[in-house]
């Protein structure tokens, strides 16, 4: 039976039972980037699915967010399958930790030494598997069977994960004799996985892959040593608490042991804030503490908690936001897309900012502006600001690490802090939790509570937010004197309770539905925690409410 397939207003005819992979091969030339998934009548499908009826399909490529993550996930399986092929059950000792410079950082325990020779062997095996166009097969097993399989394979994180899983079945993928579980869809065939490379890094290896902006090319390797150390430290803290993966956290919740874990997590974070305050105290020439970080990293609460620590050491503080120095809305520059660019440094009146900060540095008094986001104008209400002897100004804003913001201020007068929410937990040994997912859930919850935005509205803005971070925050993170991780190992179990009802409101017809559904499936891994035991000064209170600080 012939099926009519509509693609971008063109009608094609294919036999019933034809795979979407075959259609994608036929029409790959119509797409600039590699096709990895399709929407069939609005439903996201992997390419191994087959035609059953007339339908309308659209292609998802590696330039699309979902397609890009599918490519990276599939490359990870290619790497793990190659390790399995070369070293047998040593693959159970492979841990995917986090992202490093557009790639994934892995370590391999046991007797495998990841020297340059062995990395070259793994790379050759991966290239061979790509050349042979090996299928990545998907099949379903019941949850009990999945637990048994992974327990026997020595993958204990996965076995823990499925102990609290309510769904009765689990989808597994297999490649060249290696079987594993993955959080998300995969490509159907290794032939699509052409752009990657392995590079040794610290005690492990980085599987480098393209950036979404150029999904066919692996770019320059530019790791941040400071960020890497911060991530390793965060992992070590989580391990110290016995919370390395989602299964660990769920077991803790089920056994009613979360209160102590919450208190210890918060204490560790407070200790780090105290350490940063001590660093600042050791530099008496510092007058400006400048804090930058991506969206929903908790900059505002962190600023106030740091101020408390500084004051406990005898230093008085004042807090301001760079947002108060925005230029008037009608004067905002337009970006390449013609829209007003609220994220770039040109949206800030740097001349006024530097002039005011210089006056403060010289012991003078300034009139303090406030930006009215309703009218889009900077206003002066008569409030003044001056800095007394030993008093510090804590400044929060996305451009604080960019020297162009404070070019007229002496470098020794500034102490710069980079803050981000670097998720410590992984789903399991081979499935990471992207830091951006943690921040996105924070923002969904806060936007609804403080601005009345729906989850759909927040999701629709997120790509633009991320582009702003890539352009205006990440390039300057190495300028920081200190790093602070605002993520807490238990927080995703808190956000599950707040975010799921909001995500469930996203309609199937909504363009943001696939992303909402992905997040819902992700949150389903967690056993929820009520917010009652979260302290009033916790960074999480900035998002869920009930905090002690004036935000």
Coordinates of C-alpha atoms in Angstrom, one line a residue:
X1 CA 0.0 0.0 0.0
X2 CA 1.3 3.4 -0.9
X3 CA 1.3 6.2 1.7
X4 CA 1.3 9.9 0.9
X5 CA 3.9 11.7 2.9
X6 CA 3.7 15.5 3.0
X7 CA 7.0 17.3 3.7
X8 CA 7.1 21.1 3.4
X9 CA 4.0 21.2 1.2
X10 CA 5.5 18.6 -1.1
X11 CA 3.8 15.2 -1.4
X12 CA 5.9 12.0 -1.7
X13 CA 4.7 8.5 -2.0
X14 CA 6.3 5.6 -0.1
X15 CA 5.3 2.0 0.5
X16 CA 3.8 1.3 3.9
X17 CA 6.5 -0.1 6.1
X18 CA 9.2 2.2 4.8
X19 CA 11.4 3.5 7.6
X20 CA 11.8 7.2 8.3
X21 CA 15.5 6.5 8.0
X22 CA 15.0 5.6 4.3
X23 CA 13.0 8.8 3.7
X24 CA 15.7 10.8 5.5
X25 CA 18.4 9.4 3.2
X26 CA 16.3 10.2 0.1
X27 CA 15.7 13.8 1.2
X28 CA 18.9 14.6 3.1
X29 CA 20.0 17.0 0.3
X30 CA 17.0 19.2 1.1
X31 CA 18.4 19.9 4.6
X32 CA 21.6 21.8 5.4
X33 CA 22.4 19.6 8.4
X34 CA 22.2 15.9 9.2
X35 CA 18.6 14.5 9.8
X36 CA 18.4 12.6 13.1
X37 CA 14.7 12.5 14.0
X38 CA 11.3 13.4 12.5
X39 CA 8.0 14.8 13.7
X40 CA 5.2 12.6 12.3
X41 CA 1.9 14.5 12.5
X42 CA 3.4 16.5 15.4
X43 CA 4.7 13.5 17.3
X44 CA 8.5 13.1 17.7
X45 CA 9.8 9.9 16.2
X46 CA 13.1 8.1 15.9
X47 CA 14.2 7.2 12.4
X48 CA 13.8 3.5 12.9
X49 CA 10.0 3.8 13.0
X50 CA 8.1 2.9 9.9
X51 CA 5.3 4.4 7.8
X52 CA 1.8 3.0 8.6
X53 CA -0.5 5.6 7.0
X54 CA -0.6 8.9 5.2
X55 CA 1.1 11.6 7.3
X56 CA 2.9 14.9 7.4
X57 CA 6.5 14.8 8.6
X58 CA 9.1 17.4 9.3
X59 CA 12.8 16.7 9.8
X60 CA 14.8 17.3 13.0
X61 CA 18.5 18.0 12.3
X62 CA 21.6 18.3 14.4
X63 CA 21.1 22.1 14.3
X64 CA 17.9 21.7 16.3
X65 CA 18.1 21.4 20.1
X66 CA 16.5 18.0 20.3
X67 CA 18.5 16.7 17.3
X68 CA 21.7 18.1 18.7
X69 CA 21.3 16.3 22.0
X70 CA 20.3 13.1 20.2
X71 CA 23.6 13.3 18.2
X72 CA 25.7 13.8 21.4
X73 CA 23.9 11.0 23.3
X74 CA 24.5 8.6 20.4
X75 CA 28.2 9.5 20.2
X76 CA 28.4 8.7 23.9
X77 CA 27.0 5.2 23.2
X78 CA 29.5 4.8 20.3
X79 CA 32.3 5.6 22.7
X80 CA 31.0 3.2 25.4
X81 CA 30.4 0.4 22.9
X82 CA 34.0 0.8 21.7
X83 CA 35.3 0.6 25.2
X84 CA 33.2 -2.6 25.7
X85 CA 34.5 -4.0 22.5
X86 CA 38.1 -3.4 23.4
X87 CA 38.1 -4.0 27.2
X88 CA 35.0 -6.1 28.0
X89 CA 33.4 -5.5 31.3
X90 CA 35.7 -2.6 32.1
X91 CA 32.9 -0.5 30.6
X92 CA 31.1 -0.8 33.9
X93 CA 33.9 1.4 35.4
X94 CA 33.3 4.2 32.8
X95 CA 31.7 7.3 34.3
X96 CA 30.4 10.2 32.3
X97 CA 30.9 13.2 34.7
X98 CA 30.0 16.4 33.0
X99 CA 30.6 18.7 29.9
X100 CA 34.0 20.1 29.1
X101 CA 34.5 22.4 26.1
X102 CA 31.7 21.1 23.9
X103 CA 32.3 17.5 24.9
X104 CA 31.8 14.9 27.7
X105 CA 34.4 14.2 30.3
X106 CA 34.8 10.5 31.2
X107 CA 37.0 8.5 33.6
X108 CA 37.6 4.8 33.4
X109 CA 38.3 3.0 36.7
X110 CA 39.9 -0.4 37.1
X111 CA 42.9 -1.5 35.1
X112 CA 42.4 0.4 31.9
X113 CA 44.9 3.3 31.6
X114 CA 43.7 6.0 29.3
X115 CA 47.1 7.0 27.9
X116 CA 47.5 8.4 24.3
X117 CA 48.0 4.9 22.9
X118 CA 44.8 3.5 24.4
X119 CA 42.8 6.6 23.4
X120 CA 44.0 6.2 19.8
X121 CA 42.8 2.5 19.9
X122 CA 39.4 3.6 21.1
X123 CA 39.2 6.3 18.4
X124 CA 40.1 3.8 15.7
X125 CA 37.4 1.4 17.0
X126 CA 34.8 4.2 16.9
X127 CA 35.8 5.2 13.4
X128 CA 35.5 1.6 12.3
X129 CA 32.1 1.2 13.8
X130 CA 31.0 4.4 11.9
X131 CA 32.4 3.1 8.6
X132 CA 30.5 -0.2 9.0
X133 CA 27.2 1.6 9.5
X134 CA 26.2 -0.5 12.5
X135 CA 22.5 -0.3 13.6
X136 CA 21.6 1.1 17.0
X137 CA 18.7 -1.1 18.0
X138 CA 15.9 -0.3 20.5
X139 CA 13.9 -2.7 22.5
X140 CA 11.7 -2.8 25.6
X141 CA 12.0 -4.9 28.7
X142 CA 10.1 -4.9 32.0
X143 CA 11.6 -2.8 34.8
X144 CA 12.4 -5.8 37.0
X145 CA 14.4 -7.4 34.1
X146 CA 16.2 -4.1 33.5
X147 CA 17.3 -4.0 37.2
X148 CA 18.5 -7.6 37.0
X149 CA 20.5 -6.9 33.8
X150 CA 22.2 -3.8 35.1
X151 CA 22.9 -5.4 38.5
X152 CA 24.6 -8.3 36.8
X153 CA 26.5 -5.9 34.5
X154 CA 27.9 -4.0 37.5
X155 CA 26.1 -0.8 36.6
X156 CA 24.7 -0.1 40.1
X157 CA 23.6 3.5 39.4
X158 CA 21.1 2.2 36.8
X159 CA 19.9 -0.6 39.1
X160 CA 19.2 2.0 41.9
X161 CA 17.4 4.2 39.4
X162 CA 14.9 1.5 38.4
X163 CA 14.1 0.6 42.0
X164 CA 11.9 3.6 42.3
X165 CA 10.6 3.7 38.7
X166 CA 6.8 3.4 38.5
X167 CA 6.6 2.7 34.8
X168 CA 6.4 -1.1 34.1
X169 CA 8.8 -1.1 31.1
X170 CA 12.2 0.4 30.1
X171 CA 13.6 1.1 26.7
X172 CA 17.1 -0.2 26.1
X173 CA 19.5 0.4 23.2
X174 CA 22.1 -2.0 21.9
X175 CA 25.1 -1.4 19.6
X176 CA 27.5 -4.1 18.5
X177 CA 26.8 -6.3 21.6
X178 CA 26.7 -3.5 24.1
X179 CA 23.4 -2.8 25.8
X180 CA 22.6 0.3 27.8
X181 CA 19.8 2.7 28.9
X182 CA 19.7 6.3 27.8
X183 CA 17.7 9.3 28.8
X184 CA 16.4 10.4 25.4
X185 CA 16.3 9.3 21.7
X186 CA 19.1 7.9 19.6
X187 CA 20.1 7.9 15.9
X188 CA 19.4 4.6 14.1
X189 CA 22.8 4.0 12.7
X190 CA 26.5 4.8 13.4
X191 CA 26.9 6.2 9.9
X192 CA 25.5 9.5 11.1
X193 CA 28.2 9.9 13.8
X194 CA 31.0 11.3 11.8
X195 CA 32.1 14.4 13.8
X196 CA 33.9 13.6 17.0
X197 CA 37.4 13.2 18.5
X198 CA 38.9 12.0 21.8
X199 CA 41.5 14.0 23.7
X200 CA 43.2 13.1 27.0
X201 CA 42.3 15.5 29.9
X202 CA 43.4 15.3 33.5
X203 CA 42.6 11.7 34.8
X204 CA 40.3 10.9 31.9
X205 CA 39.3 11.6 28.3
X206 CA 37.0 14.2 26.7
X207 CA 34.7 13.0 23.8
X208 CA 34.7 16.2 21.8
X209 CA 31.7 16.9 19.5
X210 CA 30.5 19.8 17.4
X211 CA 28.7 22.9 18.7
X212 CA 25.1 23.3 17.8
X213 CA 25.9 26.5 15.8
X214 CA 28.2 24.4 13.6
X215 CA 27.0 20.8 13.9
X216 CA 29.3 19.2 11.3
X217 CA 32.6 20.4 12.7
X218 CA 34.5 19.8 15.9
X219 CA 35.8 23.1 17.0
X220 CA 38.8 24.2 19.1
X221 CA 39.4 22.5 22.5
X222 CA 39.2 25.3 25.0
X223 CA 38.5 23.9 28.5
X224 CA 38.2 26.2 31.5
X225 CA 40.6 24.9 34.2
X226 CA 38.9 26.9 36.9
X227 CA 35.4 25.6 36.0
X228 CA 36.8 22.1 35.8
X229 CA 38.2 22.3 39.3
X230 CA 34.9 23.7 40.6
X231 CA 33.0 20.8 39.0
X232 CA 35.3 18.2 40.5
X233 CA 35.0 19.8 43.9
X234 CA 31.2 19.8 43.6
X235 CA 31.2 16.1 42.7
X236 CA 33.4 15.3 45.6
X237 CA 31.0 17.1 48.0
X238 CA 28.1 15.1 46.6
X239 CA 30.0 11.8 46.9
X240 CA 30.9 12.7 50.5
X241 CA 27.1 12.9 51.2
X242 CA 26.5 9.7 49.3
X243 CA 24.5 11.5 46.6
X244 CA 26.3 10.8 43.3
X245 CA 23.3 9.8 41.2
X246 CA 19.5 10.1 41.1
X247 CA 19.1 6.6 42.6
X248 CA 21.1 7.7 45.7
X249 CA 18.8 10.6 46.2
X250 CA 15.7 8.6 45.7
X251 CA 16.8 6.0 48.2
X252 CA 17.5 8.8 50.7
X253 CA 13.9 10.2 50.2
X254 CA 12.3 6.8 50.5
X255 CA 14.2 6.1 53.8
X256 CA 13.1 9.5 55.1
X257 CA 16.7 10.7 55.4
X258 CA 16.4 13.9 53.4
X259 CA 16.3 16.4 56.3
X260 CA 19.9 15.7 57.3
X261 CA 21.1 15.7 53.6
X262 CA 19.4 19.1 53.1
X263 CA 21.2 20.5 56.2
X264 CA 24.6 19.1 55.2
X265 CA 24.2 20.4 51.6
X266 CA 23.3 23.9 52.8
X267 CA 26.2 23.8 55.3
X268 CA 28.7 22.9 52.6
X269 CA 27.5 25.7 50.5
X270 CA 27.7 28.2 53.4
X271 CA 31.2 27.0 54.0
X272 CA 32.2 27.8 50.5
X273 CA 30.6 31.3 50.8
X274 CA 32.7 31.8 54.0
X275 CA 35.8 30.8 52.1
X276 CA 35.2 33.4 49.4
X277 CA 34.5 36.0 52.0
X278 CA 37.9 35.1 53.6
X279 CA 39.6 35.6 50.2
X280 CA 38.1 39.0 49.9
X281 CA 39.2 39.9 53.4
X282 CA 42.8 39.1 52.5
X283 CA 42.7 41.8 49.8
X284 CA 42.1 45.1 51.6
X285 CA 42.4 47.0 48.4
X286 CA 39.2 45.5 47.1
X287 CA 36.2 47.9 47.1
X288 CA 34.0 46.2 44.5
X289 CA 32.8 42.6 44.7
X290 CA 31.5 41.8 41.2
X291 CA 29.3 38.8 40.7
X292 CA 28.2 37.3 37.3
X293 CA 26.6 34.1 36.2
X294 CA 24.0 32.7 33.8
X295 CA 20.2 33.0 34.2
X296 CA 18.8 31.4 37.4
X297 CA 22.1 30.8 39.0
X298 CA 21.0 32.5 42.2
X299 CA 23.1 35.6 41.9
X300 CA 20.7 37.8 44.0
X301 CA 20.5 35.4 47.0
X302 CA 24.2 34.6 46.8
X303 CA 25.1 38.4 46.9
X304 CA 23.1 38.8 50.1
X305 CA 24.5 35.7 51.7
X306 CA 28.0 36.8 50.8
X307 CA 27.3 40.2 52.3
X308 CA 26.3 38.5 55.6
X309 CA 29.6 36.6 55.7
X310 CA 31.6 39.7 54.9
X311 CA 29.8 41.6 57.7
X312 CA 30.5 38.7 60.1
X313 CA 34.2 39.5 59.4
X314 CA 33.8 43.1 60.2
X315 CA 33.3 44.5 56.7
X316 CA 30.3 46.6 55.9
X317 CA 28.6 46.0 52.5
X318 CA 26.1 47.6 50.1
X319 CA 24.5 45.8 47.3
X320 CA 23.5 47.1 43.8
X321 CA 22.5 45.6 40.4
X322 CA 24.1 46.6 37.1
X323 CA 20.5 46.5 35.8
X324 CA 20.0 50.0 37.3
X325 CA 22.4 51.3 34.7
X326 CA 20.4 50.1 31.6
X327 CA 20.1 52.7 29.0
X328 CA 16.6 53.8 28.1
X329 CA 14.6 51.2 26.2
X330 CA 14.1 53.3 23.1
X331 CA 17.8 53.7 22.8
X332 CA 18.6 50.0 23.1
X333 CA 20.5 48.6 20.1
X334 CA 18.9 46.0 17.8
X335 CA 20.5 42.6 17.4
X336 CA 21.1 40.8 14.1
X337 CA 17.4 39.6 14.1
X338 CA 16.2 43.2 14.4
X339 CA 14.9 42.8 18.0
X340 CA 16.1 44.9 20.9
X341 CA 19.2 43.4 22.4
X342 CA 18.7 43.4 26.2
X343 CA 21.6 41.1 26.8
X344 CA 24.6 42.8 25.3
X345 CA 26.9 45.2 27.1
X346 CA 25.7 48.0 24.8
X347 CA 22.4 47.8 26.7
X348 CA 24.3 49.2 29.8
X349 CA 25.3 52.8 30.2
X350 CA 29.0 51.9 31.0
X351 CA 30.0 55.6 31.0
X352 CA 27.6 56.4 33.8
X353 CA 28.5 53.2 35.7
X354 CA 32.2 53.9 35.5
X355 CA 31.8 57.5 36.5
X356 CA 29.7 56.7 39.5
X357 CA 32.0 53.8 40.7
X358 CA 35.0 56.1 40.3
X359 CA 33.3 58.7 42.6
X360 CA 32.6 56.0 45.2
X361 CA 36.2 54.8 45.0
X362 CA 37.4 58.4 45.7
X363 CA 35.2 58.6 48.7
X364 CA 32.4 60.6 47.2
X365 CA 28.6 60.3 47.1
X366 CA 26.5 59.5 44.1
X367 CA 22.8 59.7 43.3
X368 CA 21.7 56.1 42.9
X369 CA 19.6 55.3 39.8
X370 CA 16.8 52.7 39.6
X371 CA 15.7 51.2 36.3
X372 CA 11.9 51.2 35.8
X373 CA 11.2 48.1 33.8
X374 CA 7.7 49.2 33.1
X375 CA 8.5 52.5 31.5
X376 CA 12.0 51.4 30.3
X377 CA 13.7 54.4 31.8
X378 CA 16.3 55.0 34.4
X379 CA 15.0 57.2 37.3
X380 CA 16.5 59.0 40.3
X381 CA 14.4 59.0 43.4
X382 CA 16.8 60.9 45.6
X383 CA 18.6 57.9 47.0
X384 CA 22.3 58.4 47.5
X385 CA 25.2 56.0 48.0
X386 CA 28.7 56.4 49.4
X387 CA 31.2 53.9 50.7
X388 CA 32.8 54.5 54.1
X389 CA 36.2 53.2 55.3
X390 CA 36.4 49.5 54.8
X391 CA 32.9 49.3 53.2
X392 CA 32.5 47.2 50.1
X393 CA 30.0 47.5 47.2
X394 CA 28.6 44.1 46.1
X395 CA 27.6 44.4 42.4
X396 CA 25.5 41.8 40.6
X397 CA 25.0 41.6 36.9
X398 CA 25.7 39.4 33.9
X399 CA 28.5 41.6 32.6
X400 CA 30.4 41.9 35.8
X401 CA 33.3 39.6 34.6
X402 CA 33.7 41.6 31.4
X403 CA 36.5 44.1 32.0
X404 CA 34.8 46.5 29.5
X405 CA 32.0 47.1 32.0
X406 CA 34.4 48.5 34.6
X407 CA 37.4 49.6 32.4
X408 CA 38.1 52.8 34.4
X409 CA 38.3 51.1 37.7
X410 CA 41.7 49.8 39.0
X411 CA 42.0 46.0 38.6
X412 CA 43.1 45.7 42.3
X413 CA 39.9 47.3 43.4
X414 CA 37.8 44.5 42.0
X415 CA 37.1 40.9 43.2
X416 CA 35.2 38.9 40.6
X417 CA 33.0 35.9 41.3
X418 CA 31.5 33.5 38.8
X419 CA 28.4 31.7 40.0
X420 CA 26.5 28.9 38.2
X421 CA 24.2 26.0 39.1
X422 CA 26.5 23.1 38.2
X423 CA 24.3 20.0 38.8
X424 CA 26.3 17.4 40.8
X425 CA 24.0 14.4 40.2
X426 CA 23.9 12.3 37.1
X427 CA 21.0 10.1 36.2
X428 CA 23.4 7.2 36.2
X429 CA 26.9 6.2 35.1
X430 CA 26.3 7.1 31.5
X431 CA 23.5 9.7 31.5
X432 CA 24.4 13.2 32.7
X433 CA 22.0 15.9 33.8
X434 CA 22.8 19.1 31.8
X435 CA 23.4 22.1 34.0
X436 CA 21.0 24.0 31.7
X437 CA 18.2 21.7 32.6
X438 CA 18.6 22.5 36.3
X439 CA 18.6 26.2 35.6
X440 CA 15.6 26.0 33.2
X441 CA 13.5 24.3 35.9
X442 CA 14.5 27.0 38.4
X443 CA 13.4 29.7 35.9
X444 CA 10.1 28.0 35.0
X445 CA 9.2 27.9 38.7
X446 CA 10.4 31.4 39.5
X447 CA 8.8 33.0 36.3
X448 CA 5.4 31.6 37.2
X449 CA 5.6 32.7 40.9
X450 CA 7.0 36.2 40.4
X451 CA 5.9 37.2 36.8
X452 CA 2.9 34.9 36.2
X453 CA 4.6 33.4 33.1
X454 CA 3.4 30.0 31.9
X455 CA 6.0 27.2 31.4
X456 CA 5.4 27.6 27.7
X457 CA 6.4 31.3 27.8
X458 CA 9.6 30.5 29.7
X459 CA 10.5 27.7 27.3
X460 CA 9.9 29.9 24.3
X461 CA 12.4 32.5 25.7
X462 CA 15.0 30.0 26.7
X463 CA 16.9 29.7 23.4
X464 CA 17.5 33.5 23.3
X465 CA 18.5 33.5 27.0
X466 CA 21.1 30.7 26.2
X467 CA 22.4 32.7 23.2
X468 CA 23.0 35.7 25.5
X469 CA 24.9 33.5 27.9
X470 CA 27.1 32.1 25.2
X471 CA 27.9 35.6 23.9
X472 CA 28.1 37.7 27.0
X473 CA 28.9 35.5 30.1
X474 CA 30.8 32.3 29.3
X475 CA 33.6 34.0 27.4
X476 CA 34.6 35.9 30.5
X477 CA 34.2 33.2 33.2
X478 CA 38.0 32.7 33.4
X479 CA 38.4 36.2 34.6
X480 CA 36.9 35.2 37.9
X481 CA 38.9 35.2 41.2
X482 CA 36.5 32.7 42.7
X483 CA 33.9 30.2 41.5
X484 CA 30.7 29.3 43.3
X485 CA 28.4 26.4 42.6
X486 CA 24.8 27.3 43.6
X487 CA 23.3 23.9 42.8
X488 CA 22.3 21.7 45.7
X489 CA 22.3 17.9 45.3
X490 CA 18.7 17.6 46.5
X491 CA 17.1 20.5 44.6
X492 CA 15.6 18.6 41.5
X493 CA 13.4 16.6 43.9
X494 CA 12.1 19.9 45.2
X495 CA 11.5 21.4 41.8
X496 CA 9.6 18.2 40.7
X497 CA 6.7 19.2 42.9
X498 CA 6.6 22.8 41.6
X499 CA 7.5 22.3 37.9
X500 CA 5.4 19.3 36.9
X501 CA 2.0 20.9 37.2
X502 CA 3.3 23.9 35.2
X503 CA 4.7 21.6 32.4
X504 CA 1.6 19.6 32.3
X505 CA -0.3 22.8 31.2
X506 CA 1.6 22.9 27.9
X507 CA -0.7 21.8 25.2
X508 CA 0.2 19.2 22.5
X509 CA -0.4 21.9 19.8
X510 CA 2.1 24.2 21.5
X511 CA 5.6 24.5 19.8
X512 CA 7.2 24.1 23.3
X513 CA 5.3 20.8 23.9
X514 CA 8.3 18.4 23.0
X515 CA 10.6 20.2 25.4
X516 CA 7.9 20.2 28.1
X517 CA 7.4 16.5 27.6
X518 CA 11.1 15.8 27.8
X519 CA 11.4 17.7 31.1
X520 CA 8.3 15.8 32.5
X521 CA 9.9 12.5 31.6
X522 CA 13.2 13.7 33.2
X523 CA 11.4 14.7 36.5
X524 CA 9.7 11.3 36.6
X525 CA 13.1 9.9 37.6
X526 CA 12.8 11.7 41.0
X527 CA 10.9 11.0 44.1
X528 CA 9.6 14.4 45.2
X529 CA 10.6 16.2 48.4
X530 CA 8.4 18.8 50.2
X531 CA 10.0 22.2 50.6
X532 CA 9.4 22.3 54.4
X533 CA 12.9 21.5 55.5
X534 CA 14.6 24.0 53.1
X535 CA 16.1 26.8 55.1
X536 CA 14.8 30.4 54.7
X537 CA 18.2 31.6 53.5
X538 CA 18.7 28.8 50.9
X539 CA 19.4 29.8 47.3
X540 CA 16.4 27.7 46.4
X541 CA 14.1 30.1 48.2
X542 CA 14.9 32.6 45.4
X543 CA 12.9 30.4 43.1
X544 CA 10.2 28.7 45.2
X545 CA 9.6 31.6 47.6
X546 CA 9.5 31.8 51.4
X547 CA 13.0 33.1 51.8
X548 CA 14.3 35.6 54.4
X549 CA 16.0 38.0 51.9
X550 CA 14.4 40.9 50.2
X551 CA 14.8 40.0 46.5

